[in-house]
Tab-separated table of N, CA and C in Angstrom:
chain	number	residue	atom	x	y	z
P	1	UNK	N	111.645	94.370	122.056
P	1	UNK	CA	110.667	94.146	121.011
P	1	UNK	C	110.638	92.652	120.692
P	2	UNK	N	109.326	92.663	120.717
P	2	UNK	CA	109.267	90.437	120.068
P	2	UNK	C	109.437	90.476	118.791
P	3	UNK	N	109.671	89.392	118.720
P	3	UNK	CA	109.369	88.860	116.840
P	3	UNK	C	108.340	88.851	115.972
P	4	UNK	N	106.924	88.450	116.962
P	4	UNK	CA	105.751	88.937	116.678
P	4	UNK	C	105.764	90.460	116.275
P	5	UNK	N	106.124	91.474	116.618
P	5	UNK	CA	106.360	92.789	116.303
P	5	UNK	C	106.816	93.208	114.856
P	6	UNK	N	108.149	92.447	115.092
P	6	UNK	CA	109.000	92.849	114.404
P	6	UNK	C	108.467	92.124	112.940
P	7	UNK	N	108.001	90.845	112.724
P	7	UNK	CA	107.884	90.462	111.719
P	7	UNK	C	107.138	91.178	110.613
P	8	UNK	N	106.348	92.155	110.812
P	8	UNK	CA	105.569	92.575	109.563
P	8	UNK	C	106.925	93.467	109.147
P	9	UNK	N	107.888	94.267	109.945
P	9	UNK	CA	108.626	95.209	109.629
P	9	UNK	C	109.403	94.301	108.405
P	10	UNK	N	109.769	93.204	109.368
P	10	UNK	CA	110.881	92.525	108.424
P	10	UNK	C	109.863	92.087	106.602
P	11	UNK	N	108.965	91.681	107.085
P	11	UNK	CA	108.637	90.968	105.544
P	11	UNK	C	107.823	92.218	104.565
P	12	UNK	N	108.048	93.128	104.789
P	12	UNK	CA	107.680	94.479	104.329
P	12	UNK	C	109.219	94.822	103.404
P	13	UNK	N	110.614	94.974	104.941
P	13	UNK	CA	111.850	95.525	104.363
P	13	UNK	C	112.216	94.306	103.599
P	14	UNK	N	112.765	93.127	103.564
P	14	UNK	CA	113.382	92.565	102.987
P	14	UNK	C	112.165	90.873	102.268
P	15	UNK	N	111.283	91.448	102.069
P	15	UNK	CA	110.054	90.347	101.257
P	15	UNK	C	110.031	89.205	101.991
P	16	UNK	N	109.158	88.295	101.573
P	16	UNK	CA	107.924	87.250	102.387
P	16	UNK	C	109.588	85.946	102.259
P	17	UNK	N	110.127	85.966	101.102
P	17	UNK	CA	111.186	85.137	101.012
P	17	UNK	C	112.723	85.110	101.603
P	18	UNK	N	112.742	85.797	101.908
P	18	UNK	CA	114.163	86.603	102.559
P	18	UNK	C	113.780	86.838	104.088
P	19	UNK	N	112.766	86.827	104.479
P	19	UNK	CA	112.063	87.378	105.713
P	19	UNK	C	112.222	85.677	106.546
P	20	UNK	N	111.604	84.833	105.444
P	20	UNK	CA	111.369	83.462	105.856
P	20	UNK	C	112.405	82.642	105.910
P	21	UNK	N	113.395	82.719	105.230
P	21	UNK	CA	114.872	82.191	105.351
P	21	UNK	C	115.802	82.949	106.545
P	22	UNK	N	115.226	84.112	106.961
P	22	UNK	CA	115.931	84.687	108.075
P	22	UNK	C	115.378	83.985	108.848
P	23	UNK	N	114.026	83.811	109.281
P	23	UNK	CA	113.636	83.089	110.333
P	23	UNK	C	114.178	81.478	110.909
P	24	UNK	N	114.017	80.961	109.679
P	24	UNK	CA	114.567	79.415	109.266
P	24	UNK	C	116.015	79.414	110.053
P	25	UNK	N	116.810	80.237	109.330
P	25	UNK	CA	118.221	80.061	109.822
P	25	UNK	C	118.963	81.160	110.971
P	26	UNK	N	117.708	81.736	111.042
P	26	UNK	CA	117.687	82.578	112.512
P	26	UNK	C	118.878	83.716	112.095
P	27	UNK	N	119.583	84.191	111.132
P	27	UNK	CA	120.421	85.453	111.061
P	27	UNK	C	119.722	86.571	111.066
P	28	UNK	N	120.334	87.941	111.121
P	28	UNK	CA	119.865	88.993	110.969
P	28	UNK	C	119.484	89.702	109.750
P	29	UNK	N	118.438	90.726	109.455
P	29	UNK	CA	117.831	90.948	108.652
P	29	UNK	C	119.046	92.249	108.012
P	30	UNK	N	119.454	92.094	106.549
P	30	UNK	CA	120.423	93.127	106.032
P	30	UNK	C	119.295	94.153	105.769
P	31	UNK	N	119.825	94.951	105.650
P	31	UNK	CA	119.000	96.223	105.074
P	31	UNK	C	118.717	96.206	103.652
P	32	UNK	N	117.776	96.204	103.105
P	32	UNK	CA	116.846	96.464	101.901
P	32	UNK	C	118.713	97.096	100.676
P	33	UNK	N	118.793	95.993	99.819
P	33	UNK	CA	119.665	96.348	99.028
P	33	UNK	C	121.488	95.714	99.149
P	34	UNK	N	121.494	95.825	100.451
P	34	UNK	CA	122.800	95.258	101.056
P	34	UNK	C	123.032	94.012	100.949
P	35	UNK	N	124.211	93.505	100.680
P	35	UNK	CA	125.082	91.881	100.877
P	35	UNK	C	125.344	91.697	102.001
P	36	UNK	N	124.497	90.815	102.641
P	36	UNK	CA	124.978	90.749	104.058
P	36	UNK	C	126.217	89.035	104.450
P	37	UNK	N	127.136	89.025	104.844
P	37	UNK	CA	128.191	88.124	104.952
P	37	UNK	C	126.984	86.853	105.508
P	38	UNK	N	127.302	85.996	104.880
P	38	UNK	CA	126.881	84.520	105.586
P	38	UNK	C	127.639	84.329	106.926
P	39	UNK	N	126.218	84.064	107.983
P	39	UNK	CA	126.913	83.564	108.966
P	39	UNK	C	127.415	82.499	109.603
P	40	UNK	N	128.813	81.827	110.124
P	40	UNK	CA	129.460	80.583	110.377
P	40	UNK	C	127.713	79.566	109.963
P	41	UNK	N	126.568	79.978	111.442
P	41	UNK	CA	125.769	79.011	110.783
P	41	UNK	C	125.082	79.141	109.855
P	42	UNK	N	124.804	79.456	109.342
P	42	UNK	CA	123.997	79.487	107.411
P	42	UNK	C	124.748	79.198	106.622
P	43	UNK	N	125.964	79.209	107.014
P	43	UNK	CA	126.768	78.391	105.874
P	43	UNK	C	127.020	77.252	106.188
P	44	UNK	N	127.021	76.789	107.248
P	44	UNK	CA	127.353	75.132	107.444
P	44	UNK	C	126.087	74.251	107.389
P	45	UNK	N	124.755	75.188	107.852
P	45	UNK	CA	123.270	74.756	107.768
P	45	UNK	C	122.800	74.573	106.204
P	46	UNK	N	123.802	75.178	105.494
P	46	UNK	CA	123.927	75.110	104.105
P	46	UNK	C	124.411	74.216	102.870
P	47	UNK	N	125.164	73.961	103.904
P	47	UNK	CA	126.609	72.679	103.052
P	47	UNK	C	125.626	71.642	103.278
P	48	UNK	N	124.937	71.463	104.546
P	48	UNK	CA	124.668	70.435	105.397
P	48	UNK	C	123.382	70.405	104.425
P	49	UNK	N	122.618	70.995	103.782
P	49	UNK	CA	121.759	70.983	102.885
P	49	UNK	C	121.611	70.219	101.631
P	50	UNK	N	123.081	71.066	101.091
P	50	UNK	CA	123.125	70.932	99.644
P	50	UNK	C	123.910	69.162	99.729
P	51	UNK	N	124.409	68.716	100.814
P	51	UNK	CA	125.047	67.172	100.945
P	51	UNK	C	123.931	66.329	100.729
P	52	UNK	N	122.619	66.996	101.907
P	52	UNK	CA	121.593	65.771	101.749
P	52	UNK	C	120.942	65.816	100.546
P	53	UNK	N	121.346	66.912	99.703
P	53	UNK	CA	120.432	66.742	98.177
P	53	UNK	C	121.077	66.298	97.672
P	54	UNK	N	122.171	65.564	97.531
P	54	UNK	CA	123.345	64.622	96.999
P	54	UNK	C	123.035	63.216	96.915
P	55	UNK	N	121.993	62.727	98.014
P	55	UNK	CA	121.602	61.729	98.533
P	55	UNK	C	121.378	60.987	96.915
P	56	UNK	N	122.111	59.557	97.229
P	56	UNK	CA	122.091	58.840	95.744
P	56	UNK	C	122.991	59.160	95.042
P	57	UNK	N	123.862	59.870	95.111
P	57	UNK	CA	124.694	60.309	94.004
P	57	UNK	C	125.521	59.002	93.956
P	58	UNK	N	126.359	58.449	93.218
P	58	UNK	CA	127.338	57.901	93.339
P	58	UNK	C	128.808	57.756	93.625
P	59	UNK	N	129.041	57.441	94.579
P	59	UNK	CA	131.076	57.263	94.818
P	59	UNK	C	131.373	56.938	93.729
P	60	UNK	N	132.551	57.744	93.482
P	60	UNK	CA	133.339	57.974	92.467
P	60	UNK	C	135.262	58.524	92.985
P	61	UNK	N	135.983	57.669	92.927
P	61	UNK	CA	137.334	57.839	93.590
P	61	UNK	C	137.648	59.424	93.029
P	62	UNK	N	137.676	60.789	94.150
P	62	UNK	CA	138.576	61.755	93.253
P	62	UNK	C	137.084	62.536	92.625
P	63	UNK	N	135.823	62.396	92.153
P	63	UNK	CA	134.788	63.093	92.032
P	63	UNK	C	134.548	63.798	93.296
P	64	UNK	N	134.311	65.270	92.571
P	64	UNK	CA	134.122	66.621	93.377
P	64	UNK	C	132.447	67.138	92.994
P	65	UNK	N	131.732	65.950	92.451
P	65	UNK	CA	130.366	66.728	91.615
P	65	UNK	C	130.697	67.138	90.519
P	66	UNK	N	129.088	67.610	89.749
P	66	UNK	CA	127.794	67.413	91.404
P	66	UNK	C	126.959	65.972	90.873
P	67	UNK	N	127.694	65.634	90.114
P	67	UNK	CA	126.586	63.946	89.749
P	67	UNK	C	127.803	63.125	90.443
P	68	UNK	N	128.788	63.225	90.957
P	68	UNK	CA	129.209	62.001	91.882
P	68	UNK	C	130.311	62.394	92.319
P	69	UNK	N	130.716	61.339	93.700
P	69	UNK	CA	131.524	62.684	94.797
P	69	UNK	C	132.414	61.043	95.077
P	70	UNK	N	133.547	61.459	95.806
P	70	UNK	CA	134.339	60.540	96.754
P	70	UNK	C	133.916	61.313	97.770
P	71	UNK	N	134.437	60.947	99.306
P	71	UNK	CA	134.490	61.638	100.307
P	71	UNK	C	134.534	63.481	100.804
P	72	UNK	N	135.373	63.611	100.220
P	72	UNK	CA	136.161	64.955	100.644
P	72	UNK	C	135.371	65.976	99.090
P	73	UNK	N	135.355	65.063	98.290
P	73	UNK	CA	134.561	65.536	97.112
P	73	UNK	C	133.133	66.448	97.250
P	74	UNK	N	133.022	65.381	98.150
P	74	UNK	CA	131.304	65.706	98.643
P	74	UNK	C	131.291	66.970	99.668
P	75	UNK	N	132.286	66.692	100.497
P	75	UNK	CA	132.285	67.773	101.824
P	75	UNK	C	132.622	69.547	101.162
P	76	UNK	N	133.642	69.268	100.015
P	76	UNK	CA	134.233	70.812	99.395
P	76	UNK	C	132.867	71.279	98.214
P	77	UNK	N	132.268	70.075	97.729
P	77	UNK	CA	131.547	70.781	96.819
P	77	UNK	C	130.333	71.491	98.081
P	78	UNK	N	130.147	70.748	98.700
P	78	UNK	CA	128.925	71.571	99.724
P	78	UNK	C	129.246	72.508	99.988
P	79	UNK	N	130.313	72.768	100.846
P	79	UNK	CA	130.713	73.914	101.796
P	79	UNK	C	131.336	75.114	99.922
P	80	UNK	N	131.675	74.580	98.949
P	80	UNK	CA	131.793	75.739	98.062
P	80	UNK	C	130.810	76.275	97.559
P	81	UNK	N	129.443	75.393	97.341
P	81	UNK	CA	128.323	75.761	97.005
P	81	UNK	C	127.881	76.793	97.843
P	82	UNK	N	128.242	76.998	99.409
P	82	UNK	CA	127.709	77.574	100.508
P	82	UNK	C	128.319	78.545	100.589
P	83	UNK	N	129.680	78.751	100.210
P	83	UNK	CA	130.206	79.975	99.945
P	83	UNK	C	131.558	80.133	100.807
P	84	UNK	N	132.108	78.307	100.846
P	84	UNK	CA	133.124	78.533	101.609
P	84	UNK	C	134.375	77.513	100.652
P	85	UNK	N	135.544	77.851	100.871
P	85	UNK	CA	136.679	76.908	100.034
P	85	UNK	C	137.154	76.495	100.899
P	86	UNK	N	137.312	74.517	100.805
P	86	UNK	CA	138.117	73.340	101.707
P	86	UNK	C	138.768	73.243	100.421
P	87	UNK	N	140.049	72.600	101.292
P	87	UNK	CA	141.055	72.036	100.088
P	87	UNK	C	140.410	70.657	99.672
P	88	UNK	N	141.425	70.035	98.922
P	88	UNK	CA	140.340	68.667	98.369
P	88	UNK	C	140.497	67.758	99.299
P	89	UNK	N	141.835	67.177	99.957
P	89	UNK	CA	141.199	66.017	100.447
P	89	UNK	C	141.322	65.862	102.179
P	90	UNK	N	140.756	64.715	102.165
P	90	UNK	CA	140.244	64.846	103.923
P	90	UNK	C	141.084	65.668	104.780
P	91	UNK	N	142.456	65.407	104.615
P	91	UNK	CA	143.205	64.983	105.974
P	91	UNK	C	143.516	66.631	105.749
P	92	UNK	N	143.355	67.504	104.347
P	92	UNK	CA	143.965	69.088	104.114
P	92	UNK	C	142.760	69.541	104.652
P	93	UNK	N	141.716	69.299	104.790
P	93	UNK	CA	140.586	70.014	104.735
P	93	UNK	C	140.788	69.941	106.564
P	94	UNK	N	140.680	68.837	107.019
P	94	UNK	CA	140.996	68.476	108.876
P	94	UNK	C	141.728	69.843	109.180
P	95	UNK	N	143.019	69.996	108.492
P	95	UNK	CA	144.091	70.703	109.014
P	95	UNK	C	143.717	72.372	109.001
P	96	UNK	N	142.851	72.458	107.723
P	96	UNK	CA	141.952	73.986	107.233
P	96	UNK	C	140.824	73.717	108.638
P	97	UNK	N	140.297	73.124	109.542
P	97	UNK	CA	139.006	73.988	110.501
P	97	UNK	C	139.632	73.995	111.422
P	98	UNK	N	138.787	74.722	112.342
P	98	UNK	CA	138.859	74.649	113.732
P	98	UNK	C	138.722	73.679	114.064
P	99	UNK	N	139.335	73.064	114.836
P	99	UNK	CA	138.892	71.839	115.619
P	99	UNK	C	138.156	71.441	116.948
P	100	UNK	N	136.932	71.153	117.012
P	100	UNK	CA	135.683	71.249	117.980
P	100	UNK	C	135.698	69.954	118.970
P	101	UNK	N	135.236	69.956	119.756
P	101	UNK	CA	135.095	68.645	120.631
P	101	UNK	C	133.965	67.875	120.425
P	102	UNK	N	133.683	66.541	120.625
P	102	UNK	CA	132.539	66.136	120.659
P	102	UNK	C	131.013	66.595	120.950
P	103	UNK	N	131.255	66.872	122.325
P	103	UNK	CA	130.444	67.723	123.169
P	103	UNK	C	130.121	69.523	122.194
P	104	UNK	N	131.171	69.480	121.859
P	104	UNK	CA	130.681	71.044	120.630
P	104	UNK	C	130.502	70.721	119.681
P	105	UNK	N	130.155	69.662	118.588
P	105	UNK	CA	130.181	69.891	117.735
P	105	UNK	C	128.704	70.100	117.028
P	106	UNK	N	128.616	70.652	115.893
P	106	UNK	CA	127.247	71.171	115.661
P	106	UNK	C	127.193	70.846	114.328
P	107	UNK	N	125.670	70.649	114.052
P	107	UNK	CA	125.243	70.174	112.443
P	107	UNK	C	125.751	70.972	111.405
P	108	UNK	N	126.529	70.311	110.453
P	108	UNK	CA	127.369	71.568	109.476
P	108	UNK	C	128.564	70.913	109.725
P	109	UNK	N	129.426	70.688	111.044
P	109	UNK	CA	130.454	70.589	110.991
P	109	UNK	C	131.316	69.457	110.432
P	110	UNK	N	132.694	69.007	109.867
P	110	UNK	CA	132.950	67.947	109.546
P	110	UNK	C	133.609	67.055	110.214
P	111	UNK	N	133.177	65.993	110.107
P	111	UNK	CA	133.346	64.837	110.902
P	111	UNK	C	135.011	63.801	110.257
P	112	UNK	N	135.809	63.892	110.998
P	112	UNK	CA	137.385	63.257	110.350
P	112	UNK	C	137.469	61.758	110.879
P	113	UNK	N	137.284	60.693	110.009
P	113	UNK	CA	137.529	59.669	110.779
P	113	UNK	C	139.084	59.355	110.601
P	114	UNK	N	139.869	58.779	111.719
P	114	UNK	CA	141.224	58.655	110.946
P	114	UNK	C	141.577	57.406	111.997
P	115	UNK	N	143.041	56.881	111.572
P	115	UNK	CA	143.395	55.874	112.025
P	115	UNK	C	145.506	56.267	112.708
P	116	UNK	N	145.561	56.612	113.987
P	116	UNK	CA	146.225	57.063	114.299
P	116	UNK	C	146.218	58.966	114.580
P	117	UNK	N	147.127	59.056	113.550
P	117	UNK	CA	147.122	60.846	113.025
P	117	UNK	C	146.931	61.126	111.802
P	118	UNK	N	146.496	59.542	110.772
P	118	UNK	CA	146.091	59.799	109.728
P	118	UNK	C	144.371	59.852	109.823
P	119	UNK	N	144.157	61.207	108.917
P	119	UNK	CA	142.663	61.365	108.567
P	119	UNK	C	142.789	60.571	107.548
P	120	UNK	N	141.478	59.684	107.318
P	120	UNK	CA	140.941	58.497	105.885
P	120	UNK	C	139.546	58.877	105.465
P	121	UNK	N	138.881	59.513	106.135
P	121	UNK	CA	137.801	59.742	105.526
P	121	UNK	C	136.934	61.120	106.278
P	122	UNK	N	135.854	61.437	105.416
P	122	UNK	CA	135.349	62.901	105.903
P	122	UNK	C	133.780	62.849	105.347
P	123	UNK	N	133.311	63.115	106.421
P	123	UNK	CA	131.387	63.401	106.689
P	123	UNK	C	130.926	64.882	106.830
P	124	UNK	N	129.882	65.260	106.566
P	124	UNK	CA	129.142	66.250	107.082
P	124	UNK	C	128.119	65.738	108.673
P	125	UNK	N	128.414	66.848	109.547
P	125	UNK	CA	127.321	65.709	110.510
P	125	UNK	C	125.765	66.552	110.241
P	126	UNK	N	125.087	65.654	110.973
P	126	UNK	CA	123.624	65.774	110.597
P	126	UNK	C	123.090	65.614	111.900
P	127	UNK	N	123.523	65.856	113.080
P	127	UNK	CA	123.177	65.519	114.384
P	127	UNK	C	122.675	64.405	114.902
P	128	UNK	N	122.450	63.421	115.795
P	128	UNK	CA	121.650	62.658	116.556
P	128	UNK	C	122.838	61.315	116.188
P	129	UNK	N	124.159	61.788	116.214
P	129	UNK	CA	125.764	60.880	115.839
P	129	UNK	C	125.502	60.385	114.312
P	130	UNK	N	124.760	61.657	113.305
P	130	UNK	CA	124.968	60.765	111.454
P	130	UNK	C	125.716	61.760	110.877
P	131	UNK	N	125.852	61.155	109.478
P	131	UNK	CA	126.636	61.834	108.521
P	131	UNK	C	126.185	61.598	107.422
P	132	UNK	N	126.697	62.691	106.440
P	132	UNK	CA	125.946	62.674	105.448
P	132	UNK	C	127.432	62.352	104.769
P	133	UNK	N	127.379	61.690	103.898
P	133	UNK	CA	128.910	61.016	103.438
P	133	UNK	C	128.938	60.166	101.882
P	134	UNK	N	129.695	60.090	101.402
P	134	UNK	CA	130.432	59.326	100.409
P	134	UNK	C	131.251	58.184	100.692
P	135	UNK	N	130.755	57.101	101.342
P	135	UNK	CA	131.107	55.825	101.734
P	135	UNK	C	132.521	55.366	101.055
P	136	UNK	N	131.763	55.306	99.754
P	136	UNK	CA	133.490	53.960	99.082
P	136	UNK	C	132.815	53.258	97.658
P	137	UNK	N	133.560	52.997	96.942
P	137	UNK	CA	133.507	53.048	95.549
P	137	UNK	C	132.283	51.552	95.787
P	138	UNK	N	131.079	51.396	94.933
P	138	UNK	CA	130.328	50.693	94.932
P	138	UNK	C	129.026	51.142	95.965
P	139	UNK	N	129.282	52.289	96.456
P	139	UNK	CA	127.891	52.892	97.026
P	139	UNK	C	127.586	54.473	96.497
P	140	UNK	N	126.484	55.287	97.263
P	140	UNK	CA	126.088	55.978	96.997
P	140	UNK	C	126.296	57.091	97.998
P	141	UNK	N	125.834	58.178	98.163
P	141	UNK	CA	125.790	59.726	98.678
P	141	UNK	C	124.866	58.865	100.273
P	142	UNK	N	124.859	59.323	100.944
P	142	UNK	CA	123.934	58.445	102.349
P	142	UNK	C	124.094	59.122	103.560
P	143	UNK	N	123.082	59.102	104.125
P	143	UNK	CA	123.140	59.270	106.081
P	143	UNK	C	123.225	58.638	106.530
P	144	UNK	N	124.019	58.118	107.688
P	144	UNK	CA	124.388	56.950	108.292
P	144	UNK	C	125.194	57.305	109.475
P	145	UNK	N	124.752	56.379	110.536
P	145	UNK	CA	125.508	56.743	112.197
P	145	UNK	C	126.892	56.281	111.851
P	146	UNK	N	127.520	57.178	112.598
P	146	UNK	CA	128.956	57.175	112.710
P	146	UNK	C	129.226	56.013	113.550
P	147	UNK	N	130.197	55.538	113.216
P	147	UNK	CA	130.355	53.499	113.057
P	147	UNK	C	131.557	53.777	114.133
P	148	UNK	N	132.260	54.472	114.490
P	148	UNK	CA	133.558	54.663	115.125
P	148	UNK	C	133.856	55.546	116.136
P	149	UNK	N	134.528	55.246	117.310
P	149	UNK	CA	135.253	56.584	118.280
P	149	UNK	C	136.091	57.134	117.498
P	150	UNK	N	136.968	56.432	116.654
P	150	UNK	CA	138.155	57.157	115.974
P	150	UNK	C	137.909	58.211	114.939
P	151	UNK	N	136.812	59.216	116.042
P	151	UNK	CA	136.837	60.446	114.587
P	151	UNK	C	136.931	62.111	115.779
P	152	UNK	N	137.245	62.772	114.836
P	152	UNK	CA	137.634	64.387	114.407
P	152	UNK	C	136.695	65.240	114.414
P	153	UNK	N	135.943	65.956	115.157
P	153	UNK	CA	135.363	66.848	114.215
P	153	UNK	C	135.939	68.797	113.883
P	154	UNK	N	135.725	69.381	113.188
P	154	UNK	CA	136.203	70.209	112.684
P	154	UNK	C	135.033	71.228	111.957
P	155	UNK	N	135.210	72.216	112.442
P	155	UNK	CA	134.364	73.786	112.120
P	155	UNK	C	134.984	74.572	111.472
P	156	UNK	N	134.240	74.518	109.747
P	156	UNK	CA	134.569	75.480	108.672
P	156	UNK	C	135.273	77.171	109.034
P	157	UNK	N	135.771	77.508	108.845
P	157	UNK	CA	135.914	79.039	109.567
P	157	UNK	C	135.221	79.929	108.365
């Protein structure tokens, strides 16, 4: 069966809004009434959302939101908004994902820059090598290409 098919079924069972966010983020349609679990991607397509509406916020050392974030601040309030818990700071949150390769890594996931085996800082990526991030005290919430080889990336579980 196509999608063409299927779509009147879907925006009939689960409405024109719920029908259209399935499409968007491509999950499956719950049944009329049911909680259906967020999937790995709708929740990271999620975090990765609620970061770029951050855009402007201000660095703030140790701010978790939602009017101003440090680093790791920014990455836990997204992914909690989305319906997932990171510990607070970079290098705990590194040690909490999976850890992905370059070549795998996917929009949503977090980006660890570190120096040695220390993690120092933490991004959301945004694909095409950016991040959506909390720079350093005297800037703002921003997208910006990743400046370094020396990074991590890591998939929320």
């Amino acid at each position: 069966m196509t999608m063409r098919v299927q779509m009147p079924h879907l925006l009939a069972r689960a409405g024109t809004v719920s029908a259209l966010t399935l499409i968007t983020l491509g999950g499956p349609a719950p049944a009329p009434g049911m909680a259906a679990e967020p999937s790995l991607a709708s929740v990271s397509a999620k975090a990765l959302q609620i970061a770029a509406s951050k855009e402007g916020s201000p660095y703030k050392w140790g701010a978790q939101g939602p009017d101003s974030f440090d680093c790791s601040g920014l990455t836990r309030y997204s992914y909690r908004r989305a319906g997932r818990t990171l510990p607070r700071t970079a290098a705990a949150q590194y040690r909490h994902t999976e850890h992905v390769s370059r070549s795998s890594r996917k929009d949503g996931d977090l980006v660890f820059f570190h120096s040695g085996s220390g993690v120092y800082h933490v991004g959301i990526y945004a694909g095409d090598d950016r991040i959506w991030h909390a720079p350093k005290a005297g800037t703002v919430v921003r997208l910006e290409r990743i400046w370094s080889r020396s990074v991590w990336y890591g998939r929320v579980p």
